Coordinates of C-alpha atoms in Angstrom, one line a residue:
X1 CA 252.8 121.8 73.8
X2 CA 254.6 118.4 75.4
X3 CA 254.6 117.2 79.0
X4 CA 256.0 114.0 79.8
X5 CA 255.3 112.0 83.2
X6 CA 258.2 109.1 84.2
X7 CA 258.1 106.8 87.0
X8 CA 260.3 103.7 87.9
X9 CA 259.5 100.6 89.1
X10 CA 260.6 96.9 90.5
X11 CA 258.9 93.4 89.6
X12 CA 256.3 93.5 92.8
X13 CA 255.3 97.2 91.4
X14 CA 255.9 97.7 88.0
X15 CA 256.9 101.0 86.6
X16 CA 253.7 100.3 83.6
X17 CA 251.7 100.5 86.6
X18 CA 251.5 104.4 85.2
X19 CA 249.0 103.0 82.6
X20 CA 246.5 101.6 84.4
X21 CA 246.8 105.0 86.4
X22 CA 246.3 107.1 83.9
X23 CA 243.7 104.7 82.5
X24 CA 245.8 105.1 78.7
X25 CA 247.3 101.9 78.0
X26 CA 250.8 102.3 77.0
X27 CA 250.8 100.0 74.1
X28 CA 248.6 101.9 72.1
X29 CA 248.7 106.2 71.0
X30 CA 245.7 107.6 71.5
X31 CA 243.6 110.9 70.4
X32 CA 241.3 113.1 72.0
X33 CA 239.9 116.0 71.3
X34 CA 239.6 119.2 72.9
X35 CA 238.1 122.8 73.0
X36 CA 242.0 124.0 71.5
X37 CA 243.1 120.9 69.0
X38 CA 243.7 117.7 69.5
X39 CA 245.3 115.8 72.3
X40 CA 247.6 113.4 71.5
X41 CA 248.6 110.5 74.4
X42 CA 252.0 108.2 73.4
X43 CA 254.7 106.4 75.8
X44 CA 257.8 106.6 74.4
X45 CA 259.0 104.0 76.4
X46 CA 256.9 101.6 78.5
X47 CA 259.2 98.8 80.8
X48 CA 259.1 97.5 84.2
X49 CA 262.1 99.2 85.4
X50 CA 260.7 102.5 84.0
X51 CA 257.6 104.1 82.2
X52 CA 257.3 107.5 80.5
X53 CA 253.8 108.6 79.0
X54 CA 253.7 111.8 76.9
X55 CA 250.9 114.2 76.5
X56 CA 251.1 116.2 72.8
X57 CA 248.3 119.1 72.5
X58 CA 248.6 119.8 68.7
X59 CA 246.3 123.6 68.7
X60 CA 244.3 124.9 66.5
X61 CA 245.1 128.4 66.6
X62 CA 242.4 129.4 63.9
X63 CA 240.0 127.5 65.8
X64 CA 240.5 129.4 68.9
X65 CA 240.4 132.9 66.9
X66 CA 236.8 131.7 65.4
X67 CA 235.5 130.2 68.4
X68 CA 236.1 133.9 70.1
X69 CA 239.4 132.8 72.2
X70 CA 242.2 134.5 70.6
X71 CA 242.1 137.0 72.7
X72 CA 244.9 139.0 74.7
X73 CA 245.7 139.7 78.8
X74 CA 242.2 141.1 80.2
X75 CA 240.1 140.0 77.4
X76 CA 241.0 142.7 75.1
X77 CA 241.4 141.9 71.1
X78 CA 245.5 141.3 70.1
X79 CA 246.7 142.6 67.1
X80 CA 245.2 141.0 63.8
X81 CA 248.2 138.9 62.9
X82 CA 248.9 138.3 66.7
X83 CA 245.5 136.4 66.9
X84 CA 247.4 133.2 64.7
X85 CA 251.2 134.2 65.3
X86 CA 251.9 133.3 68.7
X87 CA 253.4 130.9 71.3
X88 CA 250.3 128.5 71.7
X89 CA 251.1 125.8 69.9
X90 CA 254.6 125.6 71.6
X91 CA 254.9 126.8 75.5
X92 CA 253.0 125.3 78.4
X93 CA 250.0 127.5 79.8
X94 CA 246.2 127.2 80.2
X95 CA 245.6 125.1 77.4
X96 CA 247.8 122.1 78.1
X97 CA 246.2 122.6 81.9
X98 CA 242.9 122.1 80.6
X99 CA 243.8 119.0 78.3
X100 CA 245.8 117.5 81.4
X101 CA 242.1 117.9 83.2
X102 CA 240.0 116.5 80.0
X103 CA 242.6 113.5 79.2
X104 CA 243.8 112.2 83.0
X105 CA 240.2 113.2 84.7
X106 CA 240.1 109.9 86.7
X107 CA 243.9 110.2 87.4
X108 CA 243.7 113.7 88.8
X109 CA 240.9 112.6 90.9
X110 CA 242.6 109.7 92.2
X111 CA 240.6 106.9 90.7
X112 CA 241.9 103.5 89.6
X113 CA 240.2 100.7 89.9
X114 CA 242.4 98.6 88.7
X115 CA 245.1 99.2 91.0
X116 CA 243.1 101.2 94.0
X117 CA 246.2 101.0 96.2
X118 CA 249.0 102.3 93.9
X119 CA 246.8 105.2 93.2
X120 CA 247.2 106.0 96.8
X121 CA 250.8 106.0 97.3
X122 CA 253.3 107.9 96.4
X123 CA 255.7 107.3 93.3
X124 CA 258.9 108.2 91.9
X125 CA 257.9 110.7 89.8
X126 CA 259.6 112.6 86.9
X127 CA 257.8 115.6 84.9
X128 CA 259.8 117.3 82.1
X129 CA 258.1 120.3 80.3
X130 CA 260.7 121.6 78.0
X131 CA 258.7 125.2 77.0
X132 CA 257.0 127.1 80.5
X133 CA 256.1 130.7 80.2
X134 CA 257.4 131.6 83.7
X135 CA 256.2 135.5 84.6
X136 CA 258.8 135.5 87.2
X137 CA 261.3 133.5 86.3
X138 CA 262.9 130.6 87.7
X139 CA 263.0 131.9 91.0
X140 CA 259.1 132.1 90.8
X141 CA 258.8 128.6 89.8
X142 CA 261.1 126.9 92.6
X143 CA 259.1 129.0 95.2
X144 CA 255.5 127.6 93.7
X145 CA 256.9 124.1 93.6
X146 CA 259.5 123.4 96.0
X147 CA 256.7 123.7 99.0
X148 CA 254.6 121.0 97.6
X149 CA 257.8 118.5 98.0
X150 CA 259.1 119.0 94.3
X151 CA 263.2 118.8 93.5
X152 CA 262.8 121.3 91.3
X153 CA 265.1 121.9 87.8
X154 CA 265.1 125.0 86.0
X155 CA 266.7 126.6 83.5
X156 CA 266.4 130.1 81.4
X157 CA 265.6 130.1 77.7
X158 CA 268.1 132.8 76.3
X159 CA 266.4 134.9 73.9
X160 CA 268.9 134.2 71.5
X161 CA 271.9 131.8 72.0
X162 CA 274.0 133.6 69.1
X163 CA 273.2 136.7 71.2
X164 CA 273.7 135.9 74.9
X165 CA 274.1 139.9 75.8
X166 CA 270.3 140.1 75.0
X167 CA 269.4 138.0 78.1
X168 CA 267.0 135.1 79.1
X169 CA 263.5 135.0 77.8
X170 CA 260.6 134.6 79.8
X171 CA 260.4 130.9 79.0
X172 CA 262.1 128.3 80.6
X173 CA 262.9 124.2 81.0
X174 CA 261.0 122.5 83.9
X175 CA 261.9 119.3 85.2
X176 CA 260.3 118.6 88.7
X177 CA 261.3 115.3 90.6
X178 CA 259.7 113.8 93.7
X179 CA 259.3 110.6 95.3
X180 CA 256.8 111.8 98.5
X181 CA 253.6 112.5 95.8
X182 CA 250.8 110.6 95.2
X183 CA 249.9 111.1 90.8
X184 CA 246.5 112.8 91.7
X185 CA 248.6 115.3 93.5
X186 CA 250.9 115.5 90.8
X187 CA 248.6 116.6 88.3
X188 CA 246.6 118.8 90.1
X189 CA 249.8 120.6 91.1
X190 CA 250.7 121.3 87.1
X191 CA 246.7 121.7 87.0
X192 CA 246.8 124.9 88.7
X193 CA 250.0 125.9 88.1
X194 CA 250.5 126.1 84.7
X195 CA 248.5 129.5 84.2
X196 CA 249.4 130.7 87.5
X197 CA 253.7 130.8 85.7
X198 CA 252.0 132.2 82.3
X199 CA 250.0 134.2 84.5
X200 CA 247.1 134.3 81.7
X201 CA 244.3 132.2 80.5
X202 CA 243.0 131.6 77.0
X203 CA 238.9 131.5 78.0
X204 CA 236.9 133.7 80.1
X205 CA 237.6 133.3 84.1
X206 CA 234.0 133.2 85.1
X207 CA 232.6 132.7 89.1
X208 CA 232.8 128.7 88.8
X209 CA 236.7 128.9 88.6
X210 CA 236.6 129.5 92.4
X211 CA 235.2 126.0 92.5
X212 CA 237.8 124.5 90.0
X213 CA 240.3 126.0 92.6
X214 CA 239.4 124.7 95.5
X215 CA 239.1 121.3 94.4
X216 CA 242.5 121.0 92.7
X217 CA 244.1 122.9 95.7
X218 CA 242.0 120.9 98.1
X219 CA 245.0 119.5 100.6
X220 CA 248.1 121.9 99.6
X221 CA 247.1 125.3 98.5
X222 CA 245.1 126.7 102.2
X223 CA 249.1 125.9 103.4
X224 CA 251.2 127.3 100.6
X225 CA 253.4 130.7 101.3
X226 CA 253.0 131.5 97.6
X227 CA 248.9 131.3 98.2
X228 CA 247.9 135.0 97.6
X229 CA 249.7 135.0 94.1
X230 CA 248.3 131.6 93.0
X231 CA 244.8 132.6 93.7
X232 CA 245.2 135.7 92.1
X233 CA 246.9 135.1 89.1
X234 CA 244.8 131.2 88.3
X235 CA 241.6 134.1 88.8
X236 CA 243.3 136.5 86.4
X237 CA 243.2 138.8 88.9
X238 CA 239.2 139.4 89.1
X239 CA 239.4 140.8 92.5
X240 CA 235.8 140.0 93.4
X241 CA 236.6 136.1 92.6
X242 CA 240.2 136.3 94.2
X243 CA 238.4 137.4 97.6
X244 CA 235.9 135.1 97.8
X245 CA 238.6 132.3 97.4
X246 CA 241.0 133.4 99.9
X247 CA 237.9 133.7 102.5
X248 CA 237.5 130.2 101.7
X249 CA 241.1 129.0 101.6
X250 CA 241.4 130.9 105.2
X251 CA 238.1 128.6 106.8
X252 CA 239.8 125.9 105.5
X253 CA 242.6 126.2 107.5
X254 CA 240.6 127.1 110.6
X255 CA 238.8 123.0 109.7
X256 CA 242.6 122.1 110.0
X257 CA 243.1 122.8 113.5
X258 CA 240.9 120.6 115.7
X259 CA 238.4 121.6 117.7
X260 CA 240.3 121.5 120.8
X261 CA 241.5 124.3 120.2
X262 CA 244.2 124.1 118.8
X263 CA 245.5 121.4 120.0
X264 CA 249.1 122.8 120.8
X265 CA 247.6 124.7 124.4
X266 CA 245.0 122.2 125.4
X267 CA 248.2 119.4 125.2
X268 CA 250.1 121.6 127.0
X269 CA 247.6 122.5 129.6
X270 CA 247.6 118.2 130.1
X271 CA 251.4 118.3 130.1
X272 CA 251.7 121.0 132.6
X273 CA 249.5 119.3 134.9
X274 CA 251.2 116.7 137.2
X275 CA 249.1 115.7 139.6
X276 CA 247.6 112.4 140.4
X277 CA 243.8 113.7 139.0
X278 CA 244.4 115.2 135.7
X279 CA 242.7 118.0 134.8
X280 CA 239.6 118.1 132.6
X281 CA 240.9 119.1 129.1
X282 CA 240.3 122.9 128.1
X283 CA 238.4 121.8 125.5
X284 CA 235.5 119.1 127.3
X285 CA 235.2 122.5 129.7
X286 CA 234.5 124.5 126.4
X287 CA 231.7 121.9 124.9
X288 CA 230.6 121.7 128.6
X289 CA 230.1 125.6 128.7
X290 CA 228.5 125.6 125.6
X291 CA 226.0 122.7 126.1
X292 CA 225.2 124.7 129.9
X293 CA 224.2 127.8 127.4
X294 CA 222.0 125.6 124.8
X295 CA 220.2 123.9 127.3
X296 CA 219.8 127.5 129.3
X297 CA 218.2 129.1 126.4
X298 CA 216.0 125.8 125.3
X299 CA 217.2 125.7 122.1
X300 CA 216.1 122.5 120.2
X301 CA 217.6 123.2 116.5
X302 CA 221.2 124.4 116.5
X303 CA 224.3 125.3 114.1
X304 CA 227.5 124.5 115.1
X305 CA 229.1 127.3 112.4
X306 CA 232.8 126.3 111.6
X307 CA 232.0 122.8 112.7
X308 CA 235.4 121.1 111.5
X309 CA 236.1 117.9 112.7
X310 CA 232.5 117.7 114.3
X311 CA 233.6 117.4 118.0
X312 CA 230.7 119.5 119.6
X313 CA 228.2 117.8 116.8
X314 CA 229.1 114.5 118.4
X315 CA 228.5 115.6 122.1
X316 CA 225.0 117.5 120.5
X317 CA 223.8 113.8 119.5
X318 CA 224.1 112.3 122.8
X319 CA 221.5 114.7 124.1
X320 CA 218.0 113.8 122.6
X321 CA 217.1 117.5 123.4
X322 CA 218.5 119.1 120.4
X323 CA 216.4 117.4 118.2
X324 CA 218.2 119.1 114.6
X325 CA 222.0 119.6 114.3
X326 CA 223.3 121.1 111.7
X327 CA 227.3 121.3 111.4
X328 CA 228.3 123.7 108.1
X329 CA 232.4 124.2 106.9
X330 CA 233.5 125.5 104.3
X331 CA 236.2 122.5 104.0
X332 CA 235.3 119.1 102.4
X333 CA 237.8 117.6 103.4
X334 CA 236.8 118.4 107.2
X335 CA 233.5 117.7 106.5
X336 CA 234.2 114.0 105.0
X337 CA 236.2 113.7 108.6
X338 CA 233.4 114.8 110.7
X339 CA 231.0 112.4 108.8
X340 CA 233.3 109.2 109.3
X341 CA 234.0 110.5 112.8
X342 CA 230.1 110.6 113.6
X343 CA 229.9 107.4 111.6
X344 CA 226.9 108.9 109.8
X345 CA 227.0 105.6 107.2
X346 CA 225.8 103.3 110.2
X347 CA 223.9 105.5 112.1
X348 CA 220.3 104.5 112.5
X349 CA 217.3 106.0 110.7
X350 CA 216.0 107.7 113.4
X351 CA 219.4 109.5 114.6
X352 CA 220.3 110.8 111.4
X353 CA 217.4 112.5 110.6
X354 CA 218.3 114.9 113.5
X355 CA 221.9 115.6 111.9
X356 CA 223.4 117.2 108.8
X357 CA 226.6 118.6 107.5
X358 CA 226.6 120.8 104.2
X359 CA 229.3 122.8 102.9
X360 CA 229.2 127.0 103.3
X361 CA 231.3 130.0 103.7
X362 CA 230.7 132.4 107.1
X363 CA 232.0 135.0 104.6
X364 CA 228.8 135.2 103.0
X365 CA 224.7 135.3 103.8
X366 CA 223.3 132.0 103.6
X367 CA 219.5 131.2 103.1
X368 CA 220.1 127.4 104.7
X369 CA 221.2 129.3 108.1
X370 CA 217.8 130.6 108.9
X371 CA 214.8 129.8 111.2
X372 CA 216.9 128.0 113.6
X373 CA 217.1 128.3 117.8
X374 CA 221.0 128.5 118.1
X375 CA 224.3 129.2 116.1
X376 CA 227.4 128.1 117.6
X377 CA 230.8 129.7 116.6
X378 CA 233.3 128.0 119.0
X379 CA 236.9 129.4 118.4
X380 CA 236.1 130.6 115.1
X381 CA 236.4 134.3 115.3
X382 CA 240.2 134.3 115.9
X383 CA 241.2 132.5 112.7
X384 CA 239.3 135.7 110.5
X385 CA 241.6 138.9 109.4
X386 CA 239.6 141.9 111.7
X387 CA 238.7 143.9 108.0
X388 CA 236.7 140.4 107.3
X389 CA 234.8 139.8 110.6
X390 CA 232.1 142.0 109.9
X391 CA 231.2 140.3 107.2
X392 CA 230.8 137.0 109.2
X393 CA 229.0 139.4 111.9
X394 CA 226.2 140.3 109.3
X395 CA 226.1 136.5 108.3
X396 CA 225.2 135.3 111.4
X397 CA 223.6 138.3 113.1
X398 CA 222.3 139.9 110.8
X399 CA 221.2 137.6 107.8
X400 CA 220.5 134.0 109.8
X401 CA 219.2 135.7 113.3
X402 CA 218.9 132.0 115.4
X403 CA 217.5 133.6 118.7
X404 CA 220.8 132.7 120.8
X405 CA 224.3 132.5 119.3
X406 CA 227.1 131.1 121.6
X407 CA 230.9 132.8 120.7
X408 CA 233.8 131.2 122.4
X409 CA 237.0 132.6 121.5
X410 CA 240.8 132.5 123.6
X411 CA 241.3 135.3 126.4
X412 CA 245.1 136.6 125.7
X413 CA 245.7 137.6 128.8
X414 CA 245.4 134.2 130.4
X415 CA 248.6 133.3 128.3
X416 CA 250.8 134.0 130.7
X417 CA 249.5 131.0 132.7
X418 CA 251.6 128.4 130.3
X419 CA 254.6 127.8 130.7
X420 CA 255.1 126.2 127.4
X421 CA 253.9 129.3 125.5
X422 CA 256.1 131.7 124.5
X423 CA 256.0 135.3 125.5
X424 CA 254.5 137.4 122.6
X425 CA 252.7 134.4 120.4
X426 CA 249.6 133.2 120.7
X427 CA 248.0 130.2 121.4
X428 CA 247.8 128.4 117.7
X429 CA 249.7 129.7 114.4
X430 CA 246.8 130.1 112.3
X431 CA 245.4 132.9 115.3
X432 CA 244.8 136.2 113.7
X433 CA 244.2 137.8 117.3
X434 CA 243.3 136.7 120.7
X435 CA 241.5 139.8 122.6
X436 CA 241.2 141.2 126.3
X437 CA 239.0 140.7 128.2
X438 CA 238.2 144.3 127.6
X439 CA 238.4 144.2 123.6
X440 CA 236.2 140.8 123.7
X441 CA 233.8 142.4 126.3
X442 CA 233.4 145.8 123.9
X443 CA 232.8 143.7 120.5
X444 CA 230.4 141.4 121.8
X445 CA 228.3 144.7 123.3
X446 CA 228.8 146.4 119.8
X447 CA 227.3 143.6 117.3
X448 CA 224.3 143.0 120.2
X449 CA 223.7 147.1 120.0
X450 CA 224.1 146.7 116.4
X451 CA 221.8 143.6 115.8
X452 CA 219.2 143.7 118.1
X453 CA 220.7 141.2 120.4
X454 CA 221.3 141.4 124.6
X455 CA 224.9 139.7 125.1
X456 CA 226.0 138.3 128.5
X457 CA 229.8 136.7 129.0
X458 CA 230.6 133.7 130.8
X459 CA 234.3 132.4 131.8
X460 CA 235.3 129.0 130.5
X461 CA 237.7 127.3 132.8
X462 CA 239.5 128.4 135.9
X463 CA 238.6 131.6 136.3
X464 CA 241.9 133.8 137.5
X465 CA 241.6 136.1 139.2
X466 CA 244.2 138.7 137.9
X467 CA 244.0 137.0 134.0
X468 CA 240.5 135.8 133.9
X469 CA 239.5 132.7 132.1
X470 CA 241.8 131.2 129.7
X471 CA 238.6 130.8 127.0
X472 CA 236.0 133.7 127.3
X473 CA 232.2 133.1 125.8
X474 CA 229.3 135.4 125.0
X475 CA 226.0 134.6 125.0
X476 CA 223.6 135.9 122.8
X477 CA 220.0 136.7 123.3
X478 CA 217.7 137.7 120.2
X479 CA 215.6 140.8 122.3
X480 CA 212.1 139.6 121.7
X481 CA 210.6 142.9 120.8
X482 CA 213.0 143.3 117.8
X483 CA 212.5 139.6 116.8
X484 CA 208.9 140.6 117.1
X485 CA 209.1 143.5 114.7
X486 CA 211.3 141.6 112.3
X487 CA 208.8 139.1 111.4
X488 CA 205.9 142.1 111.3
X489 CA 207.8 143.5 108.8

């Protein structure tokens, strides 16, 4: 298998600038081994104007037969001689992916010493794979990479040249070209794309792939149209695996929006508004509304559920009341934000012991979640398919039980209010649905019937009175005799 990566250069930033990067110096060839063969790292030309380092993967296909890989599509045995007779050694799939991960570790993560701040630009990058399984064709290939700001070059291998009335094979000649990528980005592109276009995987696809996943898609893959079929096919299709990833690709996105609410409405809102007092944002009236419910019910230690950003974590600090805060997402990235945001480095002993943030899905039970006052699942609910919410129901009503959990979530019918909003769409792009009054009135009496819990709804802003509120909020009470026989039991 061969990859090659080229980038140019001037004299202020040299094009062997790639070495340091990739933390392989270009003067010397280097070895390493790996679970398949033997990974070979060579540039074929290393100048200022222009650097091209090669990765070789020489595989041991009797190796992988003894060491219980040689194995076909869905982990079933190939035919004897089909075990040592294959494409392996020559077409790019899971095992040059793996080596790319092994060899350039530091470079797919971003690190460089060295030169910090050219690993954190973008370059002009060329990769050239001249043998691609492509299960789709090229059509397939320029719709996984052409989103993620690749030019993209491809071309059919015929099966046989002498024969061209036999057609193209399944393999073809990449060459992908972009100028707007960082090399971290790069790699973890071809990381996870490379098995998704072979669409198989020479080991076992175990539950810890999920992980791999979402940290080489961290950034581009909760955004890409071609999502579904990358998460299925890098999971070889283990449904059980593919679902828990998209749950957690889909909360991702939901950390991408800010806490105002999507920021597009409450912007609007400001916009519309052009009189000499401005308005209170929808979203301070939302935190506001929330805080009014907290303090109501006494609650000391809280969740803020879906916390993103941490806006309503920040506003929970300033009140010495809630004396534990817990903010949970299942995206690192927004949870990195929230913790600069909070400035949780320089905070003062005593201050941060009353807050933490920790990584979790709302798609699943959660041990960490329980024993506490309050849950908090501001505009959360709308960015979940329907089939899935019950799931996050049972999470937080069901599994976790806090004695009061505060739901905010938009009121559809107040859309017609804005101007600015089209007729037909709602209020942010990443909405699944925005309910009635009525719908969001009869689900919030159906999971307190269903859990135990007494429910009362509040308006959030100016309540209309033909549209209602434009953000509607229940607030749930554990019912004491049920808590009461929970614990008995």
């Amino acid at each position: 298998m061969f990859l090659t990566i080229t980038t140019t250069g001037t004299p202020e930033r040299p094009a062997t600038d790639l070495g340091f990067l990739l933390h392989k110096h270009p003067d010397r060839a280097q070895a390493f081994s790996t679970s398949s063969g033997t990974a070979h790292v060579l540039y074929p030309e290393a100048e200022e104007q222009r650097c091209t380092a090669a990765l070789l993967l020489e595989v041991d296909a009797v190796a992988l037969v003894r060491r219980g890989r040689g194995k076909g599509r869905g982990g079933a045995p190939d035919a004897a001689l089909a075990q040592y007779v294959n494409d392996r050694p020559y077409a790019a799939s899971s095992l040059l992916a793996v080596a790319l991960s092994n060899v350039f570790s530091s470079a797919m993560r971003g690190v460089c010493k060295a030169r910090p701040a050219r690993a954190a630009e973008p370059l002009p990058l060329r990769v050239e794979i001249p043998a691609l399984p492509a299960r789709g064709g090229p059509d397939l290939v320029r719709r996984l990479f052409e989103p993620l700001g690749w030019a993209v070059g491809v071309e059919a291998v015929p099966l046989d040249t002498e024969f061209p009335e036999w057609g193209d094979s399944r393999y073809v000649r990449l060459v992908l070209e972009s100028g707007s990528l960082t090399l971290s980005n790069a790699l973890r592109h071809l990381y996870v794309l490379l098995p998704v276009l072979d669409d198989a995987k020479h080991y076992w696809v175990s539950p810890d792939e999920v992980d791999k996943l979402m940290r080489a898609g961290e950034g581009w893959l909760h955004g890409h149209p071609e999502q579904k079929l990358i998460t299925s096919r890098y999971l070889s299709r283990r449904w059980s695996l593919t679902r828990e990833a998209m749950d957690r690709l889909e909360l991702i996105r939901l950390a991408e929006t800010d806490d105002s609410e999507v920021e597009d409405i409450d912007n609007a809102v400001e916009a519309e508004a052009e009189q000499e007092e401005k308005p209170t944002p929808l979203a301070v009236q939302r935190r506001e509304a929330i805080l009014t419910a907290l303090r109501d019910h006494s609650a000391a230690r809280v969740l803020d559920l879906g916390c993103g950003e941490g806006h309503l974590v920040r506003e929970l600090l300033k009140d010495p009341r809630f004396t534990e805060i817990v903010g949970t997402d299942v995206s690192a990235r927004a949870l990195t934000i929230a913790s600069r945001r909070l400035k949780l480095d320089r905070m003062g002993e005593r201050q941060a012991a009353r807050v933490q943030l920790f990584q979790g899905s709302l798609a699943y039970t959660d041990k960490r979640l329980k024993g506490y006052d309050a849950a908090v699942l501001s505009e959360v609910i709308e960015h979940l398919d329907l089939p899935r919410l019950p799931a996050l129901e049972y999470a937080v009503f069901g599994a976790a039980r806090p004695r009061t959990v505060v739901v905010t979530t938009p009121n559809v019918e107040y859309n017609v209010r804005w101007e600015t909003l089209p007729a037909g769409h709602v209020r942010h792009r990443d909405h699944r649905f925005e309910w009635t009054r009525e719908e969001f009135r009869t689900w919030a009496h159906t999971v307190a019937e269903r859990h135990g819990y007494g429910v009362e709804l509040r308006p959030v802003g100016p309540d209309d009175p033909e549209v209602g509120p434009p953000t509607q909020m229940a607030v749930f009470t554990l019912d004491t005799v049920t808590e009461k026989e929970a614990k008995a039991a």
